[in-house]
């Protein structure tokens, strides 16, 4: 958790994020070192006040990223005594920095409410003599012109002539300009004479849109209008315990396969919502298969329990490997109790609902065995392996953490032994394979697995795009054998992370050659499949800091600007369903189709480099058929003992 020693954090921000990234203007650095940024951000975001990122300040607006503020001032060449016009007051933060620099500041914003609160804040902090007004900044402030510098903190489609002409000769205008509302180039224009200007392009930036006469005209399309369109199309969801919650999903009940996602592996609302939807699909619509992102042997324990069968061989307790909380949690326990009760009402054993694990046979036990082995013989390689296994989640690419060469060498040296360890494990597993398991995991699939085991384990060990694809192909093939085994009319619900079930070809995964079970299901079942994604803005989540680490309850950061989550949060409806199959040519889908960022939290969450580790580009309406939104969410509650890996336990605890 970030410390709240603001002065210290501020010093660190100036050193690391401003000076450290190449800002040399002494006046700007000194001013940034003085303005208390914590006074400009909403109370709920205080701990992020000195992160180098933009933050939401309400009304869909943001306080700019500190580095960008500094860069714009350096580019504008502002110095003490200058008359400076700022367009886009927002929180008033950059106006305060300019005042601290000794400038005579004029700032305006099109939102009167923002101007009012900025004025109060600046007065309270003792900044006097700042001119503030509300109005269309693309028209400038002619009465106070000319200016030594004009700084625009919102992005427009071009450089407004009005603003250029309010510059003194030699004066500079800094403004983000771009054809898209949220992605711009940072332009610096210097007035060199009465009618002559020099323009320079400083690279890409992302600001909120500049709206006005010489900016973006209306709210019809793009980032601004899209929030209104989401709000109009969003169907508010009833309370999770209200029977009407499940009914909202009757629209997907005619599908053969329904895939339900999640954007973290530790969010209570996602598990409970999927539980309610699945209960409805089972009790009203004939679904008999629940197939989840878990290992087959672990799920088999649950399957025996819910089908009122005797427990299997207690060789290894269910869900005893990292990440235990993903299935050993109170939310899943409640759902499993429901399944058992439901099955109790169905006399014919064959008709009872089954619970299956789709993941690579023994994925987690295999990883645990590798780590245990390496810990004993080569701790350094063990450390790398832990990092590598993060790559089984596509969003955990962190190419900078280890040198590739060192990695390859250490890994090669251990390869033979590791593959041996894994093969022994497989042999032991197969020896335990009992009747129930054999019934579903058909003989052929088993044989193929054994034949391919060596290559399969080598790929798994090295971790790469091919191990991801191997895993999702395996999940898909397992689902197909389950459907085949349960008959031509069988219907399945799949629970897995959004990154597995949202069509990979509509995300940046596709660009890396990665596919997933959602994409494979669409290819195989066409219209007979529904892909349902789940998202959230903020709250808490259960996750680890590194592979094999303990579960922690972590704060989920409010979603970043330019993400789908940000748009949903701005729509202001706490829980809703967005049906992306409707009106495919309409304004909402067209607007949403513009690629944006999307967040994926896995078993690992690293908020400190969230943008790099957890956001990827996606095209939401092509990725999912439906989108379920919970603005604020809470962490799952792990079952007691979920962290104890050495103790024989059965599932569930009371069995
Ligand atoms: N400088 C601000 C960040 C501002 S965000 C800070 O440090 O907090 C951009 C602001 O530009 C928003 O508040 C938005 O309302 C405003 N804006 C957009 N179009 C505008 C226009 N035509 N005239 C004035 N302000 C505008």
XYZ file of C-alpha atoms and ligand atoms in Angstrom:
681
model
C 0.000 0.000 0.000
C 1.326 3.421 -0.939
C 2.405 5.496 2.031
C 0.523 8.697 2.735
C 3.580 10.750 3.608
C 2.649 13.212 0.903
C 5.766 15.397 1.076
C 7.991 12.360 0.729
C 5.859 10.925 -2.095
C 5.952 14.270 -3.859
C 9.731 14.422 -3.662
C 9.919 10.910 -5.033
C 7.516 11.727 -7.858
C 9.548 14.757 -8.938
C 12.835 12.830 -8.819
C 11.661 9.625 -10.410
C 8.800 10.512 -12.744
C 9.581 14.085 -13.724
C 13.340 14.724 -13.518
C 13.996 11.007 -13.975
C 12.187 11.034 -17.289
C 14.021 13.947 -18.788
C 12.345 17.150 -17.614
C 15.186 19.623 -17.041
C 13.402 22.965 -16.547
C 14.401 23.947 -13.003
C 11.422 26.256 -12.542
C 8.955 23.534 -13.499
C 10.643 20.970 -11.230
C 10.608 23.362 -8.285
C 6.955 24.263 -8.814
C 5.894 20.612 -9.098
C 7.779 19.991 -5.875
C 5.586 22.529 -4.086
C 2.001 21.988 -5.239
C 0.159 19.500 -3.004
C -1.396 17.221 -5.663
C -3.291 15.363 -2.931
C -5.505 18.465 -2.554
C -6.633 18.103 -6.194
C -7.687 14.449 -6.302
C -10.902 12.955 -4.901
C -10.665 11.666 -1.327
C -11.037 8.058 -2.398
C -7.923 8.278 -4.558
C -5.592 10.008 -2.118
C -3.149 7.137 -2.024
C -2.617 7.481 -5.782
C -2.021 11.241 -5.665
C 1.655 10.854 -6.499
C 1.425 8.053 -8.995
C 2.457 9.156 -12.434
C -0.959 8.615 -13.953
C -4.066 10.613 -14.746
C -6.921 10.189 -12.244
C -10.659 10.672 -12.607
C -12.042 13.867 -11.035
C -15.715 13.356 -11.886
C -17.853 14.349 -14.834
C -15.791 12.073 -17.033
C -12.795 14.399 -16.662
C -9.307 13.716 -15.364
C -6.454 15.411 -13.598
C -3.508 15.123 -15.977
C -0.551 12.817 -15.437
C 2.217 14.741 -13.595
C 4.889 13.986 -16.172
C 2.665 15.314 -18.976
C 1.887 18.487 -17.006
C 5.613 19.105 -16.562
C 6.398 18.304 -20.175
C 3.766 20.696 -21.513
C 5.087 23.502 -19.338
C 8.660 22.862 -20.385
C 7.598 22.835 -24.055
C 5.650 26.068 -23.594
C 8.813 27.564 -22.125
C 6.880 29.248 -19.314
C 8.798 31.343 -16.795
C 8.100 33.754 -13.965
C 6.191 36.833 -15.085
C 4.619 35.202 -18.185
C 0.943 35.627 -18.986
C -0.346 32.111 -19.520
C -3.746 30.894 -20.714
C -4.755 27.376 -19.781
C -7.702 25.686 -21.498
C -9.112 22.849 -19.390
C -8.972 23.850 -15.718
C -10.173 20.462 -14.509
C -9.084 20.121 -10.906
C -6.999 23.306 -11.057
C -3.763 21.378 -10.503
C -1.849 22.629 -13.538
C -3.073 26.190 -12.870
C -1.550 25.907 -9.384
C 1.770 24.699 -10.815
C 1.818 27.659 -13.214
C 1.032 30.061 -10.364
C 3.791 28.488 -8.285
C 6.132 29.146 -11.223
C 5.328 32.848 -10.909
C 3.105 33.135 -13.984
C 0.015 35.310 -14.310
C -2.511 32.539 -14.920
C -5.831 32.565 -16.777
C -7.653 29.277 -16.864
C -10.989 28.232 -18.261
C -13.139 25.125 -18.478
C -16.394 24.368 -20.246
C -17.739 22.785 -17.056
C -18.881 25.554 -14.707
C -18.992 23.124 -11.761
C -15.321 22.235 -12.218
C -14.378 25.910 -12.403
C -16.292 26.606 -9.180
C -14.662 23.825 -7.216
C -11.224 24.576 -8.651
C -11.628 28.237 -7.647
C -12.517 27.266 -4.080
C -9.672 24.795 -3.844
C -7.099 27.247 -5.195
C -8.280 29.976 -2.829
C -8.128 27.614 0.136
C -4.563 26.667 -0.776
C -3.600 30.336 -0.941
C -3.179 30.751 -4.707
C -4.263 34.317 -5.377
C -4.628 36.262 -8.589
C -5.550 33.352 -10.832
C -8.164 34.314 -13.434
C -10.850 31.644 -13.770
C -13.917 31.462 -15.960
C -16.225 28.927 -17.482
C -16.822 28.862 -21.209
C -15.631 27.511 -24.520
C -11.855 27.632 -24.391
C -11.475 27.061 -28.121
C -12.455 30.714 -28.457
C -9.677 31.742 -26.077
C -9.845 34.729 -23.743
C -9.490 37.701 -26.113
C -9.875 40.399 -23.414
C -6.769 39.159 -21.600
C -4.709 38.372 -24.712
C -1.986 38.355 -25.909
C -0.317 35.520 -23.972
C 3.255 34.318 -23.706
C 1.933 30.789 -23.691
C -1.330 28.897 -24.187
C -1.596 25.369 -22.789
C -4.547 23.189 -23.783
C -5.137 20.113 -21.622
C -7.796 18.496 -23.815
C -7.395 17.125 -27.341
C -9.082 18.621 -30.403
C -9.198 17.759 -34.099
C -6.904 20.639 -35.078
C -5.045 23.702 -33.792
C -7.617 26.483 -33.365
C -6.661 29.630 -35.208
C -8.313 31.719 -32.514
C -5.811 30.461 -29.941
C -2.789 30.850 -32.253
C -3.725 34.493 -32.758
C -3.902 35.231 -29.055
C -0.163 34.492 -28.746
C 2.465 37.216 -28.462
C 5.139 37.082 -31.150
C 7.511 34.336 -30.054
C 4.777 32.896 -27.829
C 3.979 29.175 -27.757
C 0.831 27.095 -27.881
C 0.941 23.485 -26.653
C -2.038 21.351 -27.633
C -2.903 17.671 -28.214
C -4.300 17.194 -31.719
C -5.731 14.032 -33.235
C -8.329 12.600 -35.549
C -9.607 10.360 -32.792
C -11.092 11.878 -29.710
C -8.875 10.061 -27.216
C -5.589 9.641 -29.076
C -3.583 12.651 -30.114
C -0.145 13.977 -31.084
C 1.256 16.641 -28.808
C 1.816 19.742 -30.967
C 3.852 22.834 -30.142
C 3.164 25.924 -32.238
C 5.350 29.011 -31.987
C 4.253 32.327 -33.365
C 7.164 33.592 -35.437
C 5.454 36.645 -36.943
C 2.087 38.285 -37.565
C 0.961 35.436 -39.831
C 3.712 32.866 -39.480
C 3.907 29.857 -37.187
C 6.302 26.950 -36.644
C 4.714 23.622 -35.723
C 6.471 20.731 -34.052
C 5.107 17.223 -33.364
C 6.215 15.753 -30.028
C 4.659 12.293 -30.250
C 1.507 10.530 -29.121
C -0.529 11.350 -26.021
C -4.033 10.588 -24.754
C -6.181 13.429 -23.401
C -9.903 13.819 -22.856
C -11.622 15.525 -25.805
C -11.671 19.282 -26.343
C -15.297 20.133 -26.964
C -16.312 23.401 -28.509
C -16.593 25.628 -31.560
C -13.067 24.859 -32.754
C -12.881 21.470 -31.069
C -15.082 18.396 -31.320
C -18.542 19.586 -32.179
C -21.132 17.336 -30.639
C -21.633 14.304 -28.542
C -22.835 11.915 -31.262
C -19.869 9.602 -31.590
C -16.696 8.631 -29.842
C -15.678 8.698 -26.248
C -18.087 11.325 -25.010
C -21.285 10.145 -26.628
C -20.433 6.529 -25.979
C -20.977 6.898 -22.239
C -24.513 8.131 -22.875
C -25.098 5.296 -25.320
C -23.897 2.747 -22.748
C -26.171 4.297 -20.141
C -29.157 4.037 -22.494
C -28.468 0.439 -23.518
C -27.462 -0.839 -20.082
C -30.071 -3.046 -18.431
C -29.716 -2.549 -14.672
C -29.292 -5.878 -12.886
C -31.429 -6.825 -9.892
C -29.802 -7.802 -6.623
C -27.831 -11.055 -6.789
C -30.272 -12.731 -4.414
C -33.312 -11.623 -6.384
C -34.663 -14.472 -8.583
C -34.998 -11.948 -11.393
C -31.208 -11.809 -11.633
C -31.036 -15.243 -13.259
C -34.042 -14.472 -15.472
C -32.102 -11.663 -17.127
C -30.018 -14.389 -18.754
C -32.874 -16.432 -20.198
C -31.898 -14.846 -23.505
C -28.906 -17.217 -23.737
C -30.770 -20.318 -22.552
C -31.230 -21.720 -26.070
C -27.464 -22.036 -26.639
C -25.627 -25.359 -26.519
C -22.629 -23.821 -24.761
C -22.670 -20.765 -22.493
C -19.260 -19.457 -21.434
C -19.158 -17.202 -18.370
C -16.026 -15.160 -17.793
C -14.494 -13.085 -15.011
C -11.926 -10.311 -15.095
C -10.110 -11.568 -11.992
C -9.757 -14.902 -10.240
C -10.755 -13.498 -6.875
C -13.925 -11.400 -7.133
C -16.963 -12.447 -5.089
C -19.573 -10.837 -7.370
C -18.298 -12.714 -10.432
C -18.575 -16.087 -8.704
C -21.980 -15.359 -7.210
C -23.375 -13.973 -10.475
C -22.127 -16.993 -12.417
C -23.627 -19.224 -9.743
C -27.060 -17.601 -10.089
C -26.969 -17.675 -13.898
C -25.871 -21.317 -13.910
C -28.539 -22.354 -11.388
C -31.161 -20.829 -13.652
C -29.762 -22.523 -16.788
C -29.712 -25.872 -14.978
C -33.068 -25.716 -13.224
C -35.080 -24.190 -16.090
C -33.235 -24.837 -19.317
C -31.771 -28.332 -19.258
C -28.051 -27.651 -18.790
C -26.283 -30.630 -17.160
C -22.596 -29.813 -17.556
C -20.620 -27.334 -15.469
C -17.064 -27.237 -16.838
C -14.558 -24.976 -15.121
C -11.013 -23.681 -15.418
C -9.636 -26.215 -12.931
C -7.686 -29.456 -13.062
C -9.634 -32.597 -13.917
C -8.663 -34.565 -10.794
C -9.631 -31.685 -8.480
C -13.005 -31.169 -10.151
C -13.600 -34.930 -9.984
C -13.694 -34.682 -6.159
C -16.487 -32.118 -6.446
C -18.263 -34.168 -9.093
C -18.432 -37.205 -6.784
C -19.705 -35.037 -3.965
C -22.490 -33.322 -5.908
C -23.606 -36.574 -7.540
C -23.837 -38.263 -4.162
C -21.120 -40.762 -4.985
C -18.535 -42.145 -2.609
C -15.332 -40.098 -2.325
C -12.463 -41.198 -4.564
C -8.927 -42.060 -3.589
C -7.677 -39.475 -1.147
C -4.220 -39.358 -2.745
C -4.305 -35.606 -2.931
C -6.903 -33.247 -1.522
C -8.840 -31.165 -4.044
C -7.556 -27.718 -4.996
C -4.503 -28.003 -2.799
C -2.093 -26.282 -5.212
C -1.644 -22.599 -5.871
C -3.981 -20.764 -6.459
C -6.130 -22.514 -3.863
C -8.575 -19.637 -3.301
C -9.696 -19.748 -6.912
C -11.950 -22.729 -6.138
C -11.649 -23.165 -2.396
C -13.777 -20.200 -1.463
C -17.073 -19.567 0.288
C -18.799 -18.470 -2.932
C -17.938 -21.691 -4.785
C -18.876 -23.734 -1.711
C -22.374 -22.202 -1.766
C -22.779 -23.039 -5.447
C -21.584 -26.612 -4.931
C -24.035 -27.110 -2.087
C -26.791 -25.958 -4.434
C -25.649 -28.432 -7.118
C -25.690 -31.280 -4.592
C -29.168 -30.377 -3.395
C -30.395 -30.066 -6.963
C -28.921 -33.441 -7.939
C -30.587 -34.930 -4.871
C -33.944 -34.293 -6.560
C -32.958 -36.188 -9.728
C -33.429 -39.939 -9.353
C -31.447 -41.133 -12.370
C -27.723 -40.852 -11.697
C -26.976 -40.343 -15.386
C -29.146 -37.247 -15.560
C -27.489 -35.491 -12.691
C -25.427 -32.365 -13.258
C -21.701 -33.048 -13.532
C -18.792 -30.825 -12.545
C -15.673 -31.103 -14.719
C -12.190 -29.615 -14.850
C -11.127 -28.437 -18.289
C -7.591 -27.398 -17.619
C -4.511 -29.200 -18.860
C -4.550 -32.507 -17.084
C -2.828 -31.834 -13.790
C -1.648 -28.364 -14.742
C -1.322 -27.067 -11.230
C 0.066 -30.203 -9.617
C 2.602 -30.335 -12.449
C 3.720 -26.784 -11.819
C 3.896 -27.404 -8.076
C 6.055 -30.489 -8.691
C 8.438 -28.571 -10.953
C 8.831 -25.768 -8.437
C 9.383 -28.159 -5.574
C 12.041 -30.011 -7.531
C 13.842 -26.859 -8.674
C 13.708 -25.343 -5.188
C 15.771 -28.296 -4.019
C 18.344 -28.490 -6.770
C 18.514 -25.024 -8.352
C 16.816 -22.186 -6.460
C 17.748 -19.570 -9.051
C 16.044 -21.428 -11.840
C 13.118 -22.016 -9.472
C 12.736 -18.238 -9.180
C 12.703 -17.902 -12.947
C 10.238 -20.732 -13.263
C 7.845 -18.966 -10.890
C 8.064 -15.880 -13.064
C 7.594 -17.975 -16.178
C 4.459 -19.636 -14.928
C 2.957 -16.193 -14.723
C 3.053 -16.430 -18.544
C 0.313 -19.032 -18.453
C -1.790 -15.938 -17.985
C -1.366 -13.943 -21.182
C -1.441 -10.561 -19.462
C 1.560 -11.370 -17.302
C 4.179 -10.738 -19.946
C 7.035 -9.015 -18.240
C 9.929 -9.354 -20.655
C 12.180 -7.124 -18.593
C 12.236 -9.236 -15.457
C 14.967 -11.635 -16.536
C 17.547 -11.782 -19.290
C 16.444 -14.295 -21.876
C 19.905 -15.853 -22.200
C 20.283 -16.600 -18.509
C 16.800 -17.992 -18.499
C 17.380 -20.374 -21.375
C 20.649 -21.700 -19.991
C 19.293 -22.406 -16.502
C 16.201 -23.996 -17.918
C 18.017 -26.229 -20.396
C 20.240 -27.660 -17.686
C 17.210 -28.818 -15.709
C 14.948 -29.845 -18.543
C 15.601 -33.580 -18.577
C 15.208 -33.983 -14.852
C 12.068 -31.855 -14.769
C 10.388 -33.755 -17.562
C 11.274 -36.942 -15.653
C 9.650 -35.592 -12.485
C 6.498 -34.758 -14.418
C 6.316 -38.130 -16.103
C 6.597 -39.891 -12.758
C 3.776 -37.724 -11.491
C 1.619 -38.609 -14.489
C 2.267 -42.347 -13.970
C 1.256 -42.074 -10.349
C -1.884 -40.154 -11.311
C -2.930 -42.674 -13.906
C -2.483 -45.486 -11.438
C -5.091 -43.752 -9.280
C -7.462 -43.153 -12.153
C -10.704 -44.697 -11.013
C -13.859 -45.755 -12.758
C -15.624 -42.416 -12.493
C -12.820 -40.538 -14.091
C -12.359 -43.057 -16.873
C -16.024 -42.740 -17.689
C -15.623 -39.170 -18.804
C -12.037 -38.659 -19.734
C -12.281 -40.970 -22.686
C -9.661 -43.567 -23.348
C -8.455 -41.976 -26.535
C -7.808 -38.644 -24.983
C -5.854 -40.332 -22.259
C -3.758 -42.264 -24.709
C -2.990 -39.140 -26.708
C -1.989 -37.347 -23.564
C 0.434 -40.050 -22.534
C 1.954 -40.238 -25.986
C 2.429 -36.502 -26.126
C 3.402 -36.126 -22.489
C 7.053 -35.412 -23.047
C 6.520 -32.622 -25.561
C 3.595 -31.359 -23.575
C 5.628 -31.080 -20.409
C 8.544 -29.480 -22.201
C 6.262 -26.787 -23.630
C 4.671 -26.288 -20.262
C 8.065 -26.017 -18.613
C 9.345 -23.340 -20.962
C 6.087 -21.395 -20.998
C 5.300 -19.486 -24.197
C 2.586 -18.705 -26.710
C 2.512 -22.375 -27.615
C 1.907 -23.406 -24.002
C -1.032 -20.998 -23.827
C -2.476 -22.401 -27.049
C -1.824 -25.965 -25.937
C -3.748 -25.226 -22.779
C -6.782 -23.646 -24.445
C -6.914 -26.274 -27.184
C -6.862 -28.906 -24.470
C -9.715 -27.168 -22.620
C -11.738 -27.083 -25.815
C -11.084 -30.746 -26.646
C -11.977 -31.778 -23.105
C -15.236 -29.836 -23.368
C -15.992 -31.592 -26.637
C -15.415 -35.043 -25.133
C -17.653 -34.199 -22.183
C -20.433 -33.004 -24.501
C -20.041 -36.131 -26.606
C -20.107 -38.374 -23.542
C -23.273 -36.739 -22.205
C -25.106 -37.051 -25.477
C -26.101 -35.004 -28.511
C -28.620 -32.887 -26.611
C -26.359 -32.048 -23.700
C -25.781 -28.401 -22.833
C -22.784 -26.950 -21.004
C -21.911 -23.899 -18.915
C -18.204 -23.040 -18.821
C -16.580 -20.918 -16.120
C -13.193 -19.458 -17.000
C -11.367 -16.162 -17.054
C -12.398 -13.554 -19.655
C -9.045 -14.131 -21.337
C -10.048 -17.732 -22.051
C -13.646 -17.169 -23.009
C -13.643 -13.780 -24.804
C -12.827 -14.422 -28.485
C -9.026 -14.031 -28.631
C -9.104 -12.924 -32.256
C -10.842 -9.711 -31.151
C -8.024 -8.835 -28.733
C -4.306 -8.232 -28.910
C -3.826 -11.919 -28.005
C -4.767 -12.649 -31.615
C -1.870 -10.546 -32.790
C 0.551 -12.696 -30.777
C -0.906 -15.820 -32.342
C -2.787 -16.784 -29.190
C -6.199 -18.389 -29.388
C -8.607 -19.493 -26.675
C -11.568 -21.666 -25.819
C -14.089 -18.891 -26.588
C -12.740 -18.497 -30.107
C -12.612 -22.269 -30.662
C -16.204 -22.627 -29.425
C -17.393 -19.912 -31.803
C -15.603 -21.619 -34.676
C -17.133 -24.985 -33.762
C -20.642 -24.045 -32.577
C -21.315 -20.745 -34.391
C -24.570 -19.188 -33.219
C -25.039 -21.943 -30.691
C -22.615 -20.390 -28.219
C -22.810 -17.334 -25.944
C -19.676 -15.601 -24.651
C -20.356 -13.537 -21.532
C -17.652 -11.211 -20.207
C -17.554 -9.702 -16.708
C -15.926 -6.438 -15.676
C -15.415 -4.107 -12.723
C -14.016 -0.678 -11.941
C -12.808 -0.762 -8.359
C -12.985 -2.451 -4.960
C -10.992 -5.373 -3.610
C -9.742 -8.635 -5.081
C -8.088 -11.802 -3.782
C -4.811 -12.315 -5.619
C -1.141 -13.068 -5.049
C 1.852 -10.840 -5.768
C 3.791 -13.604 -7.527
C 3.352 -17.204 -8.597
C 3.109 -19.493 -5.580
C 2.738 -16.515 -3.225
C 0.129 -16.265 -0.474
C -3.343 -14.917 -1.228
C -3.808 -11.255 -0.312
C -6.824 -8.967 -0.385
C -5.701 -6.209 -2.709
C -7.248 -2.882 -3.608
C -8.383 -2.752 -7.234
C -7.412 0.567 -8.737
C -10.119 2.591 -10.438
C -9.894 1.779 -14.130
C -7.700 3.940 -16.301
C -8.713 6.493 -18.850
C -9.148 5.071 -22.333
C -10.409 1.703 -21.052
C -13.808 0.077 -21.554
C -14.058 -0.137 -17.778
C -13.680 3.646 -17.480
C -16.589 4.178 -19.894
C -18.772 1.725 -17.951
C -17.884 3.431 -14.675
C -18.807 6.805 -16.159
C -22.184 5.448 -17.233
C -22.928 5.584 -13.517
C -25.129 2.468 -13.225
C -23.704 0.228 -10.473
C -24.644 -3.161 -11.961
C -25.795 -3.766 -15.486
C -25.995 -6.116 -18.439
C -25.017 -4.890 -21.882
C -26.432 -7.072 -24.664
C -23.893 -6.764 -27.464
C -25.876 -8.919 -29.874
C -28.535 -6.229 -30.350
C -28.435 -3.514 -33.003
C -25.015 -4.535 -34.298
C -24.931 -1.655 -36.801
C -26.133 0.957 -34.324
C -24.185 3.799 -32.754
C -23.350 1.947 -29.524
C -21.693 -1.067 -31.132
C -19.982 1.109 -33.749
C -18.624 3.372 -31.016
C -17.552 0.475 -28.804
C -15.786 -1.227 -31.695
C -13.025 1.319 -31.620
C -10.234 -0.639 -29.891
C -9.757 0.263 -26.258
C -7.947 -1.001 -23.217
C -9.465 -3.732 -21.084
C -8.290 -4.969 -17.697
C -7.467 -8.545 -16.785
C -6.464 -9.442 -13.251
C -5.318 -13.032 -12.876
C -4.196 -15.062 -9.900
C -1.486 -12.423 -9.742
C -2.252 -8.709 -9.407
C 0.483 -6.100 -9.558
C -1.205 -2.736 -9.195
C 2.174 -0.999 -9.154
C 2.641 -1.595 -12.870
C -0.963 -2.116 -13.724
C -0.973 -0.593 -17.197
C 1.790 -2.908 -18.439
C 0.760 -6.045 -16.597
C -3.013 -5.952 -16.649
C -4.349 -3.917 -19.549
C -4.498 -5.096 -23.131
C -6.216 -3.858 -26.276
C -9.521 -5.364 -27.226
C -12.579 -4.847 -29.334
C -15.272 -5.568 -26.761
C -18.350 -6.076 -28.988
C -16.474 -8.651 -31.090
C -14.910 -10.290 -28.042
C -18.157 -10.990 -26.159
C -21.873 -11.412 -26.846
C -22.838 -9.958 -23.463
C -21.040 -7.831 -20.904
C -21.879 -7.959 -17.184
C -20.789 -4.967 -15.132
C -20.274 -4.496 -11.391
C -18.813 -1.038 -10.754
C -17.587 -1.923 -7.280
C -16.609 -5.444 -6.261
C -15.183 -7.315 -3.279
C -12.660 -10.091 -2.797
C -13.780 -13.720 -2.493
C -13.563 -15.291 0.943
C -11.085 -18.189 0.851
C -12.137 -21.256 2.856
C -10.257 -21.767 6.070
C -7.195 -23.906 5.482
C -6.956 -22.868 1.846
C -3.327 -22.004 2.380
C -2.314 -25.251 4.035
C -0.922 -27.398 1.293
C 0.580 -30.136 3.416
C -2.527 -31.434 5.069
C -4.832 -34.053 3.703
C -8.237 -32.481 3.317
C -11.253 -33.487 1.378
C -13.691 -31.288 -0.497
C -15.635 -29.687 0.884
C -14.225 -29.384 4.355
C -17.110 -31.124 6.100
C -17.089 -34.237 3.927
N -5.503 20.590 -16.354
C -6.442 19.771 -15.655
C -6.857 18.575 -16.427
C -7.980 18.922 -17.289
S -8.794 17.633 -18.134
C -5.881 19.300 -14.330
O -4.686 19.408 -14.120
O -6.660 18.855 -13.491
C -9.405 18.557 -19.484
C -10.441 19.566 -19.200
O -10.732 20.213 -20.412
C -11.752 19.018 -18.685
O -12.016 19.517 -17.414
C -12.778 19.500 -19.724
O -13.984 19.911 -19.130
C -12.073 20.670 -20.351
N -12.516 21.061 -21.682
C -12.849 20.301 -22.732
N -13.205 21.064 -23.764
C -13.101 22.354 -23.364
C -13.320 23.604 -23.976
N -13.725 23.747 -25.249
N -13.106 24.704 -23.246
C -12.689 24.638 -21.983
N -12.460 23.452 -21.354
C -12.656 22.341 -22.037
